[in-house]
Tab-separated table of N, CA and C in Angstrom:
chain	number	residue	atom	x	y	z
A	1	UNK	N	-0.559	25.110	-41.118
A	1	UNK	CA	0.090	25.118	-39.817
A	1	UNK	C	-0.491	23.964	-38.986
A	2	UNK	N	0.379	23.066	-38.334
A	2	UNK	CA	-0.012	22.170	-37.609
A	2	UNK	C	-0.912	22.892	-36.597
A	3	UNK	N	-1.402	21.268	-35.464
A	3	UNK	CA	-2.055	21.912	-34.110
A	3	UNK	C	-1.113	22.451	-33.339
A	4	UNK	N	0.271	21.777	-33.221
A	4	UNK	CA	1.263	21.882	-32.508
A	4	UNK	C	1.860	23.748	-32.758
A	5	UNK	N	2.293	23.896	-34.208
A	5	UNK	CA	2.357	25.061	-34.638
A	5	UNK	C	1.375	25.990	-33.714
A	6	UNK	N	0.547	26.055	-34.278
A	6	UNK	CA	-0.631	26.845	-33.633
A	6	UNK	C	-0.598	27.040	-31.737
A	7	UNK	N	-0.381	25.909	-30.911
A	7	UNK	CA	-0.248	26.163	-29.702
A	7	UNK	C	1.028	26.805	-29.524
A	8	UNK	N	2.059	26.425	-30.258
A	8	UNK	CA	3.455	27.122	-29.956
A	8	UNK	C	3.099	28.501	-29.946
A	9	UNK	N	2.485	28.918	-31.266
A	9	UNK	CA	2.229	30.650	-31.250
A	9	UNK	C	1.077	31.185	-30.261
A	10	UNK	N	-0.202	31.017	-29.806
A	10	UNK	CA	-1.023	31.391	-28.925
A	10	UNK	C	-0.098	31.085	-27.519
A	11	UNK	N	0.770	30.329	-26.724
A	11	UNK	CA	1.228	29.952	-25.488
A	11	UNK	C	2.474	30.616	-25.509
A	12	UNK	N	3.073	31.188	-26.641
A	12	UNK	CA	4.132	31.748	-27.077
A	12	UNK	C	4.127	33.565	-26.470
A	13	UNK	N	2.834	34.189	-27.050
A	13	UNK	CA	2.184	35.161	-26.713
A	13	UNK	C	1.694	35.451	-25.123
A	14	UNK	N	1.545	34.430	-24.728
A	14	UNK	CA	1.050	34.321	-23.275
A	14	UNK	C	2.194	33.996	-22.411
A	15	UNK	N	3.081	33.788	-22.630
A	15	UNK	CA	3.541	33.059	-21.902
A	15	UNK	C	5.550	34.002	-21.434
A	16	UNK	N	5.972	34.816	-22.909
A	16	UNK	CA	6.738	35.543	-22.961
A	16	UNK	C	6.686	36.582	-22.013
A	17	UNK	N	5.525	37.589	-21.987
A	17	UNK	CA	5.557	38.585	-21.157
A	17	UNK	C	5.535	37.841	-19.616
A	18	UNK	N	5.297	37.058	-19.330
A	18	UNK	CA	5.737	36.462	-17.988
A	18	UNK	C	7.065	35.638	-17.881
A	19	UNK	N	7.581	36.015	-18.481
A	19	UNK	CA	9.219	35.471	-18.770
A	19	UNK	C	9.418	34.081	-19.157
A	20	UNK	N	8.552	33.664	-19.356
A	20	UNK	CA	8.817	32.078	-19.776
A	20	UNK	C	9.147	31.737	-21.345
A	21	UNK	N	9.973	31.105	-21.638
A	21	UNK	CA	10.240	31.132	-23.102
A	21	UNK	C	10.538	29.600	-23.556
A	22	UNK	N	10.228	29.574	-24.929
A	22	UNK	CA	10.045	28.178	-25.312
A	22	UNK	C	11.681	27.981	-25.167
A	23	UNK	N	12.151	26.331	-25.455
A	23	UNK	CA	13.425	26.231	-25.275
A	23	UNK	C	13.638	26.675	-26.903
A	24	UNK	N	14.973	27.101	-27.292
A	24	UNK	CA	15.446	27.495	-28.398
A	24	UNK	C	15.425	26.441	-29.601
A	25	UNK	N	15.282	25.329	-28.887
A	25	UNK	CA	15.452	24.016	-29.986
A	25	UNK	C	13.421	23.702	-30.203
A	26	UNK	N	13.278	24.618	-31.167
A	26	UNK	CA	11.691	24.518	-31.721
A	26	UNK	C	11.170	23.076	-32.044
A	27	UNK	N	12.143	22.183	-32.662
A	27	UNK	CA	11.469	21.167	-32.726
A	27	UNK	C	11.414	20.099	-31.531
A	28	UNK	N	12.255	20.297	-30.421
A	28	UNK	CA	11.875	19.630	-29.077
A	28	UNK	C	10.800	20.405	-28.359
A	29	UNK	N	10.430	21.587	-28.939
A	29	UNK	CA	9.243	22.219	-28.085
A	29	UNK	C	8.066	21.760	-28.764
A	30	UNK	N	8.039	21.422	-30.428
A	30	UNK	CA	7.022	21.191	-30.736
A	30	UNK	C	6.261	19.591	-30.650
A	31	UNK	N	7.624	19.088	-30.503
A	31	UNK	CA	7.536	17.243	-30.151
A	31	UNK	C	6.548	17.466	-28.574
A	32	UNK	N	6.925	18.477	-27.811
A	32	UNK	CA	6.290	18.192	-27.041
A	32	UNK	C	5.500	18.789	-26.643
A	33	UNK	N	5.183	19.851	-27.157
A	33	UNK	CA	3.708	20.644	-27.666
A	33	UNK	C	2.574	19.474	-27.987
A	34	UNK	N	3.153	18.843	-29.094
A	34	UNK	CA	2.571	17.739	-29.389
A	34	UNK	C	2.083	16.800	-28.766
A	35	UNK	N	3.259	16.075	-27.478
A	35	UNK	CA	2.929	15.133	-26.356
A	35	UNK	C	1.389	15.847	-25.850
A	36	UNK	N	1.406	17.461	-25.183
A	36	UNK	CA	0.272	18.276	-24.509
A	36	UNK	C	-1.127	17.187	-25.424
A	37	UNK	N	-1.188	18.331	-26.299
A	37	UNK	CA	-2.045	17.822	-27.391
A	37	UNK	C	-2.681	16.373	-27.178
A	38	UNK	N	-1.811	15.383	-27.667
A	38	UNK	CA	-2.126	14.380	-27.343
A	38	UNK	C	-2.735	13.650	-26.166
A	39	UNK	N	-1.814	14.564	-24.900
A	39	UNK	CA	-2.272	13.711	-23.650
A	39	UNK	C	-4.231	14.431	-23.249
A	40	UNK	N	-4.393	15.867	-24.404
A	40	UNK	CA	-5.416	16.057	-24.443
A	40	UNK	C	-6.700	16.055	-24.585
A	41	UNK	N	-6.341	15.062	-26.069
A	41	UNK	CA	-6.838	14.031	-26.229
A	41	UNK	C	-7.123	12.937	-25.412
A	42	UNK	N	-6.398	12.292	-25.138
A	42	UNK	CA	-6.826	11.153	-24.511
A	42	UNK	C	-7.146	11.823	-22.728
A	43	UNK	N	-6.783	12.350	-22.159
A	43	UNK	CA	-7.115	12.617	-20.510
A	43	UNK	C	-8.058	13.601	-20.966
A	44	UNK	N	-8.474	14.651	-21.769
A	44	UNK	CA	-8.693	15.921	-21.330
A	44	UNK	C	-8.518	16.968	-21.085
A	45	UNK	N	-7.390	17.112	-20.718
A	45	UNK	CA	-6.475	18.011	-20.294
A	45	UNK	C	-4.883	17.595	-20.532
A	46	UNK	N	-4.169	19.196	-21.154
A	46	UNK	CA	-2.853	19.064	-20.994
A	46	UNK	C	-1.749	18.923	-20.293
A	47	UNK	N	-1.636	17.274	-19.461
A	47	UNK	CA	-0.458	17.338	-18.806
A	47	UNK	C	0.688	16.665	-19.199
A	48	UNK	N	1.864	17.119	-18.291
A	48	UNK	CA	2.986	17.386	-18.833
A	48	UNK	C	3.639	16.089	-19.631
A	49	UNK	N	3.882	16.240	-20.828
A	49	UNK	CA	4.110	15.037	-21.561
A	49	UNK	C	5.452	14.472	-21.161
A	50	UNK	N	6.296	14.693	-20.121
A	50	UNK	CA	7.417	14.016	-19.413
A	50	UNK	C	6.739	13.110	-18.246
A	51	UNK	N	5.581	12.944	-18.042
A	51	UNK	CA	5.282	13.068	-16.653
A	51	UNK	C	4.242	11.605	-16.880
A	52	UNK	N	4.195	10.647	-15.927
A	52	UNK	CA	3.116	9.541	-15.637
A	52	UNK	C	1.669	10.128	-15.081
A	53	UNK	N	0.859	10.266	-15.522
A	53	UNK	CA	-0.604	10.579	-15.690
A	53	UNK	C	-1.262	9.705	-14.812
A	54	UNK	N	-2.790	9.939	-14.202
A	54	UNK	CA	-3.346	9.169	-13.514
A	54	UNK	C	-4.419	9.257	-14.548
A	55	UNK	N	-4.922	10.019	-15.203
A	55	UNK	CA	-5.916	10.098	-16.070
A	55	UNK	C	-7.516	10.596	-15.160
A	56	UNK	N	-6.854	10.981	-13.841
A	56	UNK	CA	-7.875	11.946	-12.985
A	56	UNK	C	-6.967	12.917	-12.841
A	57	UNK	N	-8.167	14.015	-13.820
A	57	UNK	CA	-8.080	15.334	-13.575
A	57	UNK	C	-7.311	16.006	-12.086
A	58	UNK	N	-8.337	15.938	-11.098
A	58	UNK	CA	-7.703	16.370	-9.248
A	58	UNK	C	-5.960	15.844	-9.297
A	59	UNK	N	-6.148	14.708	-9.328
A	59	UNK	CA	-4.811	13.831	-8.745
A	59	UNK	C	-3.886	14.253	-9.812
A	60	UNK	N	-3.492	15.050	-10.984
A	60	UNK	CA	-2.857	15.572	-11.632
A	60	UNK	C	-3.332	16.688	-12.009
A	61	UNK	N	-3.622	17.670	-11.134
A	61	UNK	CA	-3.875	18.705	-11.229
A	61	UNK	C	-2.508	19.569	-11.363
A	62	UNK	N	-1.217	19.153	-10.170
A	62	UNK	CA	-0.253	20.246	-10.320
A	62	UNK	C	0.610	18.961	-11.573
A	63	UNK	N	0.489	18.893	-12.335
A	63	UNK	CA	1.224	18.219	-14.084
A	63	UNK	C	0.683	18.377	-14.837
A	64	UNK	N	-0.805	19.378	-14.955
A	64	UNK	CA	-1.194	20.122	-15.910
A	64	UNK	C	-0.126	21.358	-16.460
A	65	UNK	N	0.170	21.287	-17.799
A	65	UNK	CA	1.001	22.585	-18.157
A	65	UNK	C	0.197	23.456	-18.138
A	66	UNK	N	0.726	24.456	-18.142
A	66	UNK	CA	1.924	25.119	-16.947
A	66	UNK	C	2.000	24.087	-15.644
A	67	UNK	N	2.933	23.094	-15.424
A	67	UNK	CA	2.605	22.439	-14.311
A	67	UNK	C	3.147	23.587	-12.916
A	68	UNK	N	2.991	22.881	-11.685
A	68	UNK	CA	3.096	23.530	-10.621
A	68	UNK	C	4.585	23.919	-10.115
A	69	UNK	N	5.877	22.905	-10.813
A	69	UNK	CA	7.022	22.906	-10.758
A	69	UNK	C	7.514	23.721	-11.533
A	70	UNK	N	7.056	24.466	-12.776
A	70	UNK	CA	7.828	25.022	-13.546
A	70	UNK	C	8.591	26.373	-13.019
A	71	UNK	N	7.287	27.188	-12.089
A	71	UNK	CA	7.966	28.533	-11.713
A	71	UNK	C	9.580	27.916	-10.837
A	72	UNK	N	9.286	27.234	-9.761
A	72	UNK	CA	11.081	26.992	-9.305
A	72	UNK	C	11.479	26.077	-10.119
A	73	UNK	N	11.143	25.506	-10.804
A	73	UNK	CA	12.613	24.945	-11.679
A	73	UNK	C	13.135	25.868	-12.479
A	74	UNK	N	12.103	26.987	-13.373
A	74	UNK	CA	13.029	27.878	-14.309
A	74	UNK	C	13.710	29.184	-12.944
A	75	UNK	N	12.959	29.028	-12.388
A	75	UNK	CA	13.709	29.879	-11.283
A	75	UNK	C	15.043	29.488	-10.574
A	76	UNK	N	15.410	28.138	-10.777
A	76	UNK	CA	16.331	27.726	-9.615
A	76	UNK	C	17.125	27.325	-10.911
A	77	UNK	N	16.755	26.257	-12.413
A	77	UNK	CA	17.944	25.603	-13.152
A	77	UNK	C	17.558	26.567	-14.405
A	78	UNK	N	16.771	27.550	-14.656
A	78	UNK	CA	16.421	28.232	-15.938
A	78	UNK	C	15.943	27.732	-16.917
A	79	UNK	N	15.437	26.330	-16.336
A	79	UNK	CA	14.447	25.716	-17.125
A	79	UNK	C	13.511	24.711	-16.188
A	80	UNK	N	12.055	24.433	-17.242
A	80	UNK	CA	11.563	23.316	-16.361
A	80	UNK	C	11.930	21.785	-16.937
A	81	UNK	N	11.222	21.012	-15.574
A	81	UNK	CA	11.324	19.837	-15.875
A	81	UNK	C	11.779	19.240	-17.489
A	82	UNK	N	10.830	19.187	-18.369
A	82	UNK	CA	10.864	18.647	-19.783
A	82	UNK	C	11.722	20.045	-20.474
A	83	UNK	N	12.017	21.060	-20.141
A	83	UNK	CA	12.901	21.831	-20.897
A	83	UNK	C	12.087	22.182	-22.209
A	84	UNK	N	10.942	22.746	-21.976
A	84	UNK	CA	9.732	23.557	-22.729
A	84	UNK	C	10.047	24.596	-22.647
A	85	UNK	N	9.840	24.801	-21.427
A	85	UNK	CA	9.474	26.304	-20.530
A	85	UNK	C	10.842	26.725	-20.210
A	86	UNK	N	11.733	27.572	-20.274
A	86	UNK	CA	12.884	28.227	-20.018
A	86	UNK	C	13.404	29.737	-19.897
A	87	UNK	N	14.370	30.089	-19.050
A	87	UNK	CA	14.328	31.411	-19.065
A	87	UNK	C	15.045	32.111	-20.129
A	88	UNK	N	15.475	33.598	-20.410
A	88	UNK	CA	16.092	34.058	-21.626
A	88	UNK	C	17.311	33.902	-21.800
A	89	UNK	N	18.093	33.601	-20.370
A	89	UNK	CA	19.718	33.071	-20.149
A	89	UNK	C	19.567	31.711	-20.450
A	90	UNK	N	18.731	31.121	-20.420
A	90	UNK	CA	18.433	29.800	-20.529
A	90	UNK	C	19.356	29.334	-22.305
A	91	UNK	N	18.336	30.166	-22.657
A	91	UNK	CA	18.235	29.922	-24.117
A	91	UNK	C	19.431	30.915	-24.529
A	92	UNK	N	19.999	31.635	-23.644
A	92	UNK	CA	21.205	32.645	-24.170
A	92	UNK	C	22.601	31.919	-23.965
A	93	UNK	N	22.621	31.109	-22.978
A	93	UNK	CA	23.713	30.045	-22.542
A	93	UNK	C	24.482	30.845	-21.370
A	94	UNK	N	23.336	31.560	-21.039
A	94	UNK	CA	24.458	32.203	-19.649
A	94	UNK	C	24.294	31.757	-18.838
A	95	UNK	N	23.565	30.522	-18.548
A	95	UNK	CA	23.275	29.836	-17.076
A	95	UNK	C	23.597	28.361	-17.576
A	96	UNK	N	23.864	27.997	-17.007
A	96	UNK	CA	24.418	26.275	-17.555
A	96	UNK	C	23.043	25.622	-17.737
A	97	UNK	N	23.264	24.895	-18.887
A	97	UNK	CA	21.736	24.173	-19.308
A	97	UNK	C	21.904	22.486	-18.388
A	98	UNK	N	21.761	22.631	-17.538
A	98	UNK	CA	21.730	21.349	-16.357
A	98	UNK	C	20.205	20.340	-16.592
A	99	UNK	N	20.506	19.351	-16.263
A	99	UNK	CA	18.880	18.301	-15.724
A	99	UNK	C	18.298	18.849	-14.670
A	100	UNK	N	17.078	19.095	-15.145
A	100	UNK	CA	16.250	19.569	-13.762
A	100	UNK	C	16.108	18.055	-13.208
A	101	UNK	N	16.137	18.035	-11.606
A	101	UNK	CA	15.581	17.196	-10.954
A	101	UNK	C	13.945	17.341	-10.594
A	102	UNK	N	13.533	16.207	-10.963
A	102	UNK	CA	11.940	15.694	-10.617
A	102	UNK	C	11.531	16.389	-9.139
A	103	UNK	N	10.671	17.418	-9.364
A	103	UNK	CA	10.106	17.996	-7.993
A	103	UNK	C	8.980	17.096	-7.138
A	104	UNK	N	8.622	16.738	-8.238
A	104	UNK	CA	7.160	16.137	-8.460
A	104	UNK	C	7.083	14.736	-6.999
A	105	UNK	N	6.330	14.748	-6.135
A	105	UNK	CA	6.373	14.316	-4.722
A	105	UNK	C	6.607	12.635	-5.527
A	106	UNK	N	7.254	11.792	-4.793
A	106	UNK	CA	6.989	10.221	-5.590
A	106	UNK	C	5.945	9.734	-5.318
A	107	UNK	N	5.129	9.593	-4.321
A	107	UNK	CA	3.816	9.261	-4.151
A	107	UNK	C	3.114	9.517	-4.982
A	108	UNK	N	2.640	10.865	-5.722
A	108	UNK	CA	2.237	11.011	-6.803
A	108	UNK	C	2.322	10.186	-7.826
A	109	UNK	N	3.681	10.035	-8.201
A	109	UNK	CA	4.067	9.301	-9.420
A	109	UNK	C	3.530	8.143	-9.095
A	110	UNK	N	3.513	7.480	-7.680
A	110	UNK	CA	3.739	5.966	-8.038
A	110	UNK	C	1.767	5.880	-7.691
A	111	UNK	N	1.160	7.281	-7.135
A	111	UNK	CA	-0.026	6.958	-7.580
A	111	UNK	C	-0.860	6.809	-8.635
A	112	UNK	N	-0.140	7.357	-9.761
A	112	UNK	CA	-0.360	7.634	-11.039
A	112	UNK	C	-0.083	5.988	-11.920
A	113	UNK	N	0.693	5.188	-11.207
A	113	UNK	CA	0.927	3.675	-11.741
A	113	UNK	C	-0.180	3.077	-10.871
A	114	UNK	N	-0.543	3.102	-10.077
A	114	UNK	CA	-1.567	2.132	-8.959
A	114	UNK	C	-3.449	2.353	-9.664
A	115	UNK	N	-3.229	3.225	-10.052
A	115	UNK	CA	-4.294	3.826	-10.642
A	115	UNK	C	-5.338	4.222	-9.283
């Protein structure tokens, strides 16, 4: 079993009974299971592999997964940002599978390029 494998099932367990569910398409969850992983590697910590990094911990604190956007985006489009995290209509097709829009403040982002 991959690393990726392995986080899918431990975050899988954790993460269901609070209604959050992987998206139905396993291998876009594990591509980006994978991104986590990786950005873990290199920062330290798992943040969100859609997302521009500052590579300080604080200053990407809310783009750590579970990032800080996910509860209202799966709350408001039934999924988050990168379409990991989704609700059970999500993945049932009873809610329209739409683009989440970027919550994420732009200052952030463009502090995350300035270093």
């Amino acid at each position: 079993m991959s690393a990726a494998e392995e986080l899918y099932e431990r975050l899988k367990k954790v993460n269901e009974p609070k209604g959050y569910y992987f998206t139905k398409d396993t291998q876009m969850a594990l591509s980006l299971l994978e991104g986590l992983l990786i950005n873990k590697e290199r920062y330290g910590y798992m943040n969100c592999p859609c997302r521009l990094a500052s590579g300080n911990r604080e200053a990407d604190r809310d783009i750590i997964c579970p990032c800080d956007y996910r509860e209202p985006d799966v709350k408001e489009y039934g999924s988050c940002f990168c379409n990991l995290y989704v609700s059970k209509e999500w993945n049932d097709g009873t809610v329209p599978n739409v683009p989440v829009p970027e919550r994420r403040p732009p200052e952030k982002t463009l502090a995350s390029l300035l270093g």
